[in-house]
Coordinates of C-alpha atoms (C1' of nucleotides) in Angstrom, one line a residue:
Chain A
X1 CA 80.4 104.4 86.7
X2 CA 80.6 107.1 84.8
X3 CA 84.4 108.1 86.4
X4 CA 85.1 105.0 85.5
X5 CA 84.1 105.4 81.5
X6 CA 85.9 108.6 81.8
X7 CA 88.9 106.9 82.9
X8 CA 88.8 104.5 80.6
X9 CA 88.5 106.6 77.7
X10 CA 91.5 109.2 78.9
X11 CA 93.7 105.9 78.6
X12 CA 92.7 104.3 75.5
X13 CA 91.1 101.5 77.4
X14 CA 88.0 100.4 75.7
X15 CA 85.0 99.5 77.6
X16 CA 83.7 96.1 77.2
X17 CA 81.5 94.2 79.2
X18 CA 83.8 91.9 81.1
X19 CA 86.0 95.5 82.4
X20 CA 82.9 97.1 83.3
X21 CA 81.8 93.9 85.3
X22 CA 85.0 93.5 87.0
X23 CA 84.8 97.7 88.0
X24 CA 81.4 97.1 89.5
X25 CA 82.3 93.8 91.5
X26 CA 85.3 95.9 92.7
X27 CA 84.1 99.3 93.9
X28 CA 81.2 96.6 95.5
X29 CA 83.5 94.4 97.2
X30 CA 83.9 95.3 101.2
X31 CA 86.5 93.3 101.9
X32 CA 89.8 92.6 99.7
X33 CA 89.5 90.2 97.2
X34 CA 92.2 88.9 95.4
X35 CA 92.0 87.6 91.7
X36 CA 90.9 84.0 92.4
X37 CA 87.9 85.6 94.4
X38 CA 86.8 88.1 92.2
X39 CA 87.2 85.6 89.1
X40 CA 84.5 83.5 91.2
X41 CA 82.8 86.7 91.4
X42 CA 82.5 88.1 88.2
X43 CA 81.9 84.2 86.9
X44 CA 78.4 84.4 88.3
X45 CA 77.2 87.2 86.3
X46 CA 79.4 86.2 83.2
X47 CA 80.3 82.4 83.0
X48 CA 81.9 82.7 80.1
X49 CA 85.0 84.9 81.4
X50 CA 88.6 83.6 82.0
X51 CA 90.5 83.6 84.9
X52 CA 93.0 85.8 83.0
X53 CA 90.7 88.2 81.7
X54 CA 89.9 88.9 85.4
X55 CA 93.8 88.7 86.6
X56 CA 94.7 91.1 83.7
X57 CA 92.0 93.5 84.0
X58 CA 92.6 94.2 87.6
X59 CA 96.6 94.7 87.2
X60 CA 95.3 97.3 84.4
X61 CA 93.2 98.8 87.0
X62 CA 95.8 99.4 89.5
X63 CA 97.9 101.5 86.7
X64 CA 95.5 103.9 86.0
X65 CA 94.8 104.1 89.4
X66 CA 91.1 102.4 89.9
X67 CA 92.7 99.9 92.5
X68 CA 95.4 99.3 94.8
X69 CA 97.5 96.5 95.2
X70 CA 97.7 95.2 98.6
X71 CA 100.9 92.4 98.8
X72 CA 101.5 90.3 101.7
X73 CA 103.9 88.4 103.0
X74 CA 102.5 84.5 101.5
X75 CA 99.4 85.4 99.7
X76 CA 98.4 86.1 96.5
X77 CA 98.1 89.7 95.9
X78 CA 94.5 91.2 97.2
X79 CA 92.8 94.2 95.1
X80 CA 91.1 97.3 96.7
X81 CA 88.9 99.6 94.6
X82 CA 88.3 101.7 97.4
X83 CA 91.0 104.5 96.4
X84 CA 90.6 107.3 99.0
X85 CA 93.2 107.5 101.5
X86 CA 92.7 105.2 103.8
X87 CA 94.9 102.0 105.6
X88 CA 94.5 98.7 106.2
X89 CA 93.9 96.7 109.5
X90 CA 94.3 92.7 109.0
X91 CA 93.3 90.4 111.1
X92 CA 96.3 87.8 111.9
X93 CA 93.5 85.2 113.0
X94 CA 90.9 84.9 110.3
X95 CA 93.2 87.1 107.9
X96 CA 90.3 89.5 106.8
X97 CA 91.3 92.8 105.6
X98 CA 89.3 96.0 107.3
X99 CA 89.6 99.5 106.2
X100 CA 90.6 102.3 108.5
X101 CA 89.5 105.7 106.9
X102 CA 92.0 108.4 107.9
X103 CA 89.4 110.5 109.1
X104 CA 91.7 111.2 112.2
X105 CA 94.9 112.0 110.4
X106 CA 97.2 109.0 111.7
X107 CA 100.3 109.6 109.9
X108 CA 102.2 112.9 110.6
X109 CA 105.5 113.1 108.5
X110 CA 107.6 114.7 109.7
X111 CA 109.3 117.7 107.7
X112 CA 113.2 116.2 108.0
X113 CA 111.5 113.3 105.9
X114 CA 109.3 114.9 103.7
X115 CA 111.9 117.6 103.0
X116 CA 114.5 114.5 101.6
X117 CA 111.7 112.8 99.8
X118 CA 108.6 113.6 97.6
X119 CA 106.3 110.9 99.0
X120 CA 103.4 110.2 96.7
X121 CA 101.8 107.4 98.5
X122 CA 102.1 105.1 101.5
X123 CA 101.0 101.6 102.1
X124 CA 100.2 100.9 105.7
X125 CA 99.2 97.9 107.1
X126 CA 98.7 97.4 110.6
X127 CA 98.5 93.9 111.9
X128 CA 96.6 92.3 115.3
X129 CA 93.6 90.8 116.6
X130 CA 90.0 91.9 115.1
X131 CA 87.0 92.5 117.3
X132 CA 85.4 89.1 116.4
X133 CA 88.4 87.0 116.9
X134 CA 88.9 88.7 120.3
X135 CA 85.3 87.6 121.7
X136 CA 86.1 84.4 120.3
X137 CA 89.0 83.6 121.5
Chain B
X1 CA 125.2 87.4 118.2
X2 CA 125.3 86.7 121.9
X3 CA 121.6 87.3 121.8
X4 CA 121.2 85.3 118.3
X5 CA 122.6 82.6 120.1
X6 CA 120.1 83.0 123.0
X7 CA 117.1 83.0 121.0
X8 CA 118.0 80.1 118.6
X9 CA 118.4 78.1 122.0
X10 CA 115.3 79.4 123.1
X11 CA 113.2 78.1 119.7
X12 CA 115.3 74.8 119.8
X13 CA 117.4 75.8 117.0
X14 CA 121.1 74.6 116.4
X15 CA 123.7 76.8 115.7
X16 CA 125.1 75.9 112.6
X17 CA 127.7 77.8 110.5
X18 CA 125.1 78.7 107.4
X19 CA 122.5 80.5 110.4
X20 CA 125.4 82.1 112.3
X21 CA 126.9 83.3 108.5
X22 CA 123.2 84.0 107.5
X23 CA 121.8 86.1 110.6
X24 CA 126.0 88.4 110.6
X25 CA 125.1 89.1 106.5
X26 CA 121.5 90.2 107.5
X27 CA 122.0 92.5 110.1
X28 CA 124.7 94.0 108.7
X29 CA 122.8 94.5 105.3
X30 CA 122.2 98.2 105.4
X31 CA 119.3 97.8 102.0
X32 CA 116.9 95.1 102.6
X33 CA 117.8 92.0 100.2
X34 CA 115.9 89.3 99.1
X35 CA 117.2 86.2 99.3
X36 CA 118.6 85.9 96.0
X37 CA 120.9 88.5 96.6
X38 CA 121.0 86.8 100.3
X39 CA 122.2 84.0 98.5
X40 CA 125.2 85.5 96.5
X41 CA 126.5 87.4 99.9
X42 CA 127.0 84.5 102.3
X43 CA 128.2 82.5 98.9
X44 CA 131.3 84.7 99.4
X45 CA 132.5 83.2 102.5
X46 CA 130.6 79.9 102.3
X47 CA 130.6 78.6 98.7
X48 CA 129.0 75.5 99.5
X49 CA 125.6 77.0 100.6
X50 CA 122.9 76.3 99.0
X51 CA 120.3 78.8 97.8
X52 CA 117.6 76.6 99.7
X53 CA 119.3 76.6 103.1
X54 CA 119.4 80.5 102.8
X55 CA 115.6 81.3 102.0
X56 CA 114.4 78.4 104.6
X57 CA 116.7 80.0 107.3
X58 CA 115.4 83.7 106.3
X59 CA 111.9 82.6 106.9
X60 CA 113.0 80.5 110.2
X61 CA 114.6 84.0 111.1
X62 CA 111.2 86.3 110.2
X63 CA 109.1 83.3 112.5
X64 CA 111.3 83.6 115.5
X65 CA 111.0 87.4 115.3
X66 CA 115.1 88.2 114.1
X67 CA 114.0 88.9 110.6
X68 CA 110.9 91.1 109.1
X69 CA 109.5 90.3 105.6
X70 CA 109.0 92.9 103.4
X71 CA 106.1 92.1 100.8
X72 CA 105.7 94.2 97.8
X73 CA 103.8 93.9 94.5
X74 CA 105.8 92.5 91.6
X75 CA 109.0 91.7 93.5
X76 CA 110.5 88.7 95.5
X77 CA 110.3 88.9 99.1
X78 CA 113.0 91.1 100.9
X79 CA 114.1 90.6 104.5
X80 CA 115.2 92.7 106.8
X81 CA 116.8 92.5 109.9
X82 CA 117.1 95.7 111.5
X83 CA 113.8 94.9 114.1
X84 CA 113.6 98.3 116.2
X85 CA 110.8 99.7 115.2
X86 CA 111.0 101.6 111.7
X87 CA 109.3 102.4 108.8
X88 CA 109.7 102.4 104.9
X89 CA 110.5 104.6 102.0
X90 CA 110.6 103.2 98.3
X91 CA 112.1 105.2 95.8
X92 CA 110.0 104.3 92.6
X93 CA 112.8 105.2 90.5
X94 CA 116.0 103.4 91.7
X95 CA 113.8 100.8 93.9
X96 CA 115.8 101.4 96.8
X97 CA 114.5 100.8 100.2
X98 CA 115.5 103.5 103.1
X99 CA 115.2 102.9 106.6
X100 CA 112.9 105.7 108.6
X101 CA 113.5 105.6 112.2
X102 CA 110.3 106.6 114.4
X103 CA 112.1 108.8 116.5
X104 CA 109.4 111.3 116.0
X105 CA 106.4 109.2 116.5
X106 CA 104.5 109.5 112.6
X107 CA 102.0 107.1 113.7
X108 CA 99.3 107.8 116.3
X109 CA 96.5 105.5 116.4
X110 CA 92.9 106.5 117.6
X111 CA 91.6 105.2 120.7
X112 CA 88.5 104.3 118.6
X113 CA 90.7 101.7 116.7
X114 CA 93.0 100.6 119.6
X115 CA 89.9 100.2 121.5
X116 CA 88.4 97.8 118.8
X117 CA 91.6 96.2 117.5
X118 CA 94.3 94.6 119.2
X119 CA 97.0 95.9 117.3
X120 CA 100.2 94.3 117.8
X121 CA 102.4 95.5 114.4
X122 CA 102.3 97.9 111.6
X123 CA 103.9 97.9 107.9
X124 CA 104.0 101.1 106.6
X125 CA 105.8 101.3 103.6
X126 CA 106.1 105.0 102.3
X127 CA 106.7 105.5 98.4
X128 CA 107.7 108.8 96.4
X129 CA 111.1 109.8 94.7
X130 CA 114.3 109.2 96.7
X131 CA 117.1 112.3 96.9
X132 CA 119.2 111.1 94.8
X133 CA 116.9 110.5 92.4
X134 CA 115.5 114.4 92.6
X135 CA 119.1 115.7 92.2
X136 CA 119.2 113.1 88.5
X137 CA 115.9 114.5 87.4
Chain C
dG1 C1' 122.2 58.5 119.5
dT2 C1' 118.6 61.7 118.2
dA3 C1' 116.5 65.4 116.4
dA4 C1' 117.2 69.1 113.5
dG5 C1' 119.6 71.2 109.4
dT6 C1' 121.4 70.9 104.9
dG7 C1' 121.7 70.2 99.9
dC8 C1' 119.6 68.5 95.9
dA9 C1' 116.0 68.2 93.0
dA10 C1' 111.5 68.4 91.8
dA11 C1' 106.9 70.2 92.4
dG12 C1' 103.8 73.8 93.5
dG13 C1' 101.3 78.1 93.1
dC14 C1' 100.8 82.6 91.5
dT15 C1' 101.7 85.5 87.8
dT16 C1' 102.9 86.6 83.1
dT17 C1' 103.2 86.2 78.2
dG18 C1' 102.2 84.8 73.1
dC19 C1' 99.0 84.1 69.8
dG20 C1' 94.8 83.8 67.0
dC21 C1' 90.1 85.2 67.1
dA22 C1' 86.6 88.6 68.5
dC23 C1' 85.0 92.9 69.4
dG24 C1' 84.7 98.0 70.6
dC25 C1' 85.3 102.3 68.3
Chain D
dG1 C1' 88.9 98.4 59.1
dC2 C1' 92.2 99.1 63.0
dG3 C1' 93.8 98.5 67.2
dT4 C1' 92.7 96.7 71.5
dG5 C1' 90.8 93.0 74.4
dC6 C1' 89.7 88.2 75.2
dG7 C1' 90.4 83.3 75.9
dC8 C1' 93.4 79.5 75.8
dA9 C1' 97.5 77.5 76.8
dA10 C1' 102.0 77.4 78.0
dA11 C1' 106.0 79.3 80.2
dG12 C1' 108.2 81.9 84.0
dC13 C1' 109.5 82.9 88.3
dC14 C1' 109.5 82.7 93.2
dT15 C1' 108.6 79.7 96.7
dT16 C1' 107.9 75.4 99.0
dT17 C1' 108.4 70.5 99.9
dG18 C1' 110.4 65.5 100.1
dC19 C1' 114.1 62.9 100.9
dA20 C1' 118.6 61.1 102.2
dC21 C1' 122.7 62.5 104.3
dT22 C1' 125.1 65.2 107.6
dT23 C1' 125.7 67.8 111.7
dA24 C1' 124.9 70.0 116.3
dC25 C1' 123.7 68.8 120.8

DNA sequence: GTAAGTGCAAAGGCTTTGCGCACGC
DNA sequence: GCGTGCGCAAAGCCTTTGCACTTAC
């Protein structure tokens, strides 16, 4: 919370209530909510917020870095607050989003590509079956 | 196109001149258009395309496994046809989109994950500063 | 002949923007 | 007080859908 005031401050963001909400209900949320969600979210606590409050807040967010933007193919755009490297598993069944924390180093780049380009950041998604929907079945 | 031919038999598909035009445009697209751009290519050689004919027959191509989508923030969809099995880069600065071919294997997954998922693909979309765009600097 | 595809247009959904008022600093 | 943020509404853009006509098979 207080990175997050920090933050704030370094980009001339101000902190008012309906930001600070929106941060907590972020950095809280397990799974990846997109804006519709997390409008239904934060409305609990704060009924008196708008939908775009919420949409434009989070966009701000993912500028200065506080969340990530996950697009997929047909969906509206999901937001992650959880910003240490990590990658995303998602379910093609019940289409919930997991987190896979790179404690086991899955990417290796290898130097003919990281020689041509400065990479800054990758997006990974990888795409299958969950546990659950597999016992389902 | 002998094996485009194939497959749209096999998913009960008719050969029509827009799909053959469509699917000869796609693979030979070397940058991975949207289908706007999609759209002005085949209007070339077929002027009496529509644009809606293109994106429906894009999306029929990414469903019977021709075409992949590629989903990112703040843009249109972009399709890609080249299906062996390849990564991403972005440059951030020109927006360009360069093929990387996994000849060296970047990705190994854990057995803890494979073991729990069933993964069956993975979008991994790598994002930094292009060459070219270094050399401008 | 029949089912699928195409073209046209219109609707739909998510996202973005403009503007006046309110509020943090 | 000044500049930023908020809420409301409307517009924008990409995408999807319905329908009648045409075409591949």
């Amino acid at each position: 919370m207080e990175s997050f005031i920090k933050l704030c401050k370094s980009n001339n963001l101000k902190i008012t209530p309906q930001r600070s909400l929106i941060y907590k209900e972020l950095v809280a949320s397990k799974d990846h909510p997109n804006a519709e969600i997390m409008y239904k979210k934060v409305k609990k606590t704060f009924p008196a917020i708008s939908f775009d409050t919420v949409y434009r807040t989070l966009l701000t967010f993912s500028k200065i870095g506080i969340a990530d933007i996950l697009a997929l193919p047909g969906e509206p755009k999901r937001f992650d607050g959880n910003k240490k490297g990590h990658y995303h598993f998602r379910c093609i069944k019940c289409d919930n989003i997991i987190d896979i924390n790179d404690s086991s180093n899955i990417i290796k780049i290898p130097d003919s590509i990281s020689q041509k380009f400065d990479i800054l950041d990758s997006k990974i998604i990888f795409e299958g079956i969950c546990d659950k929907c597999k016992k389902v079945n």
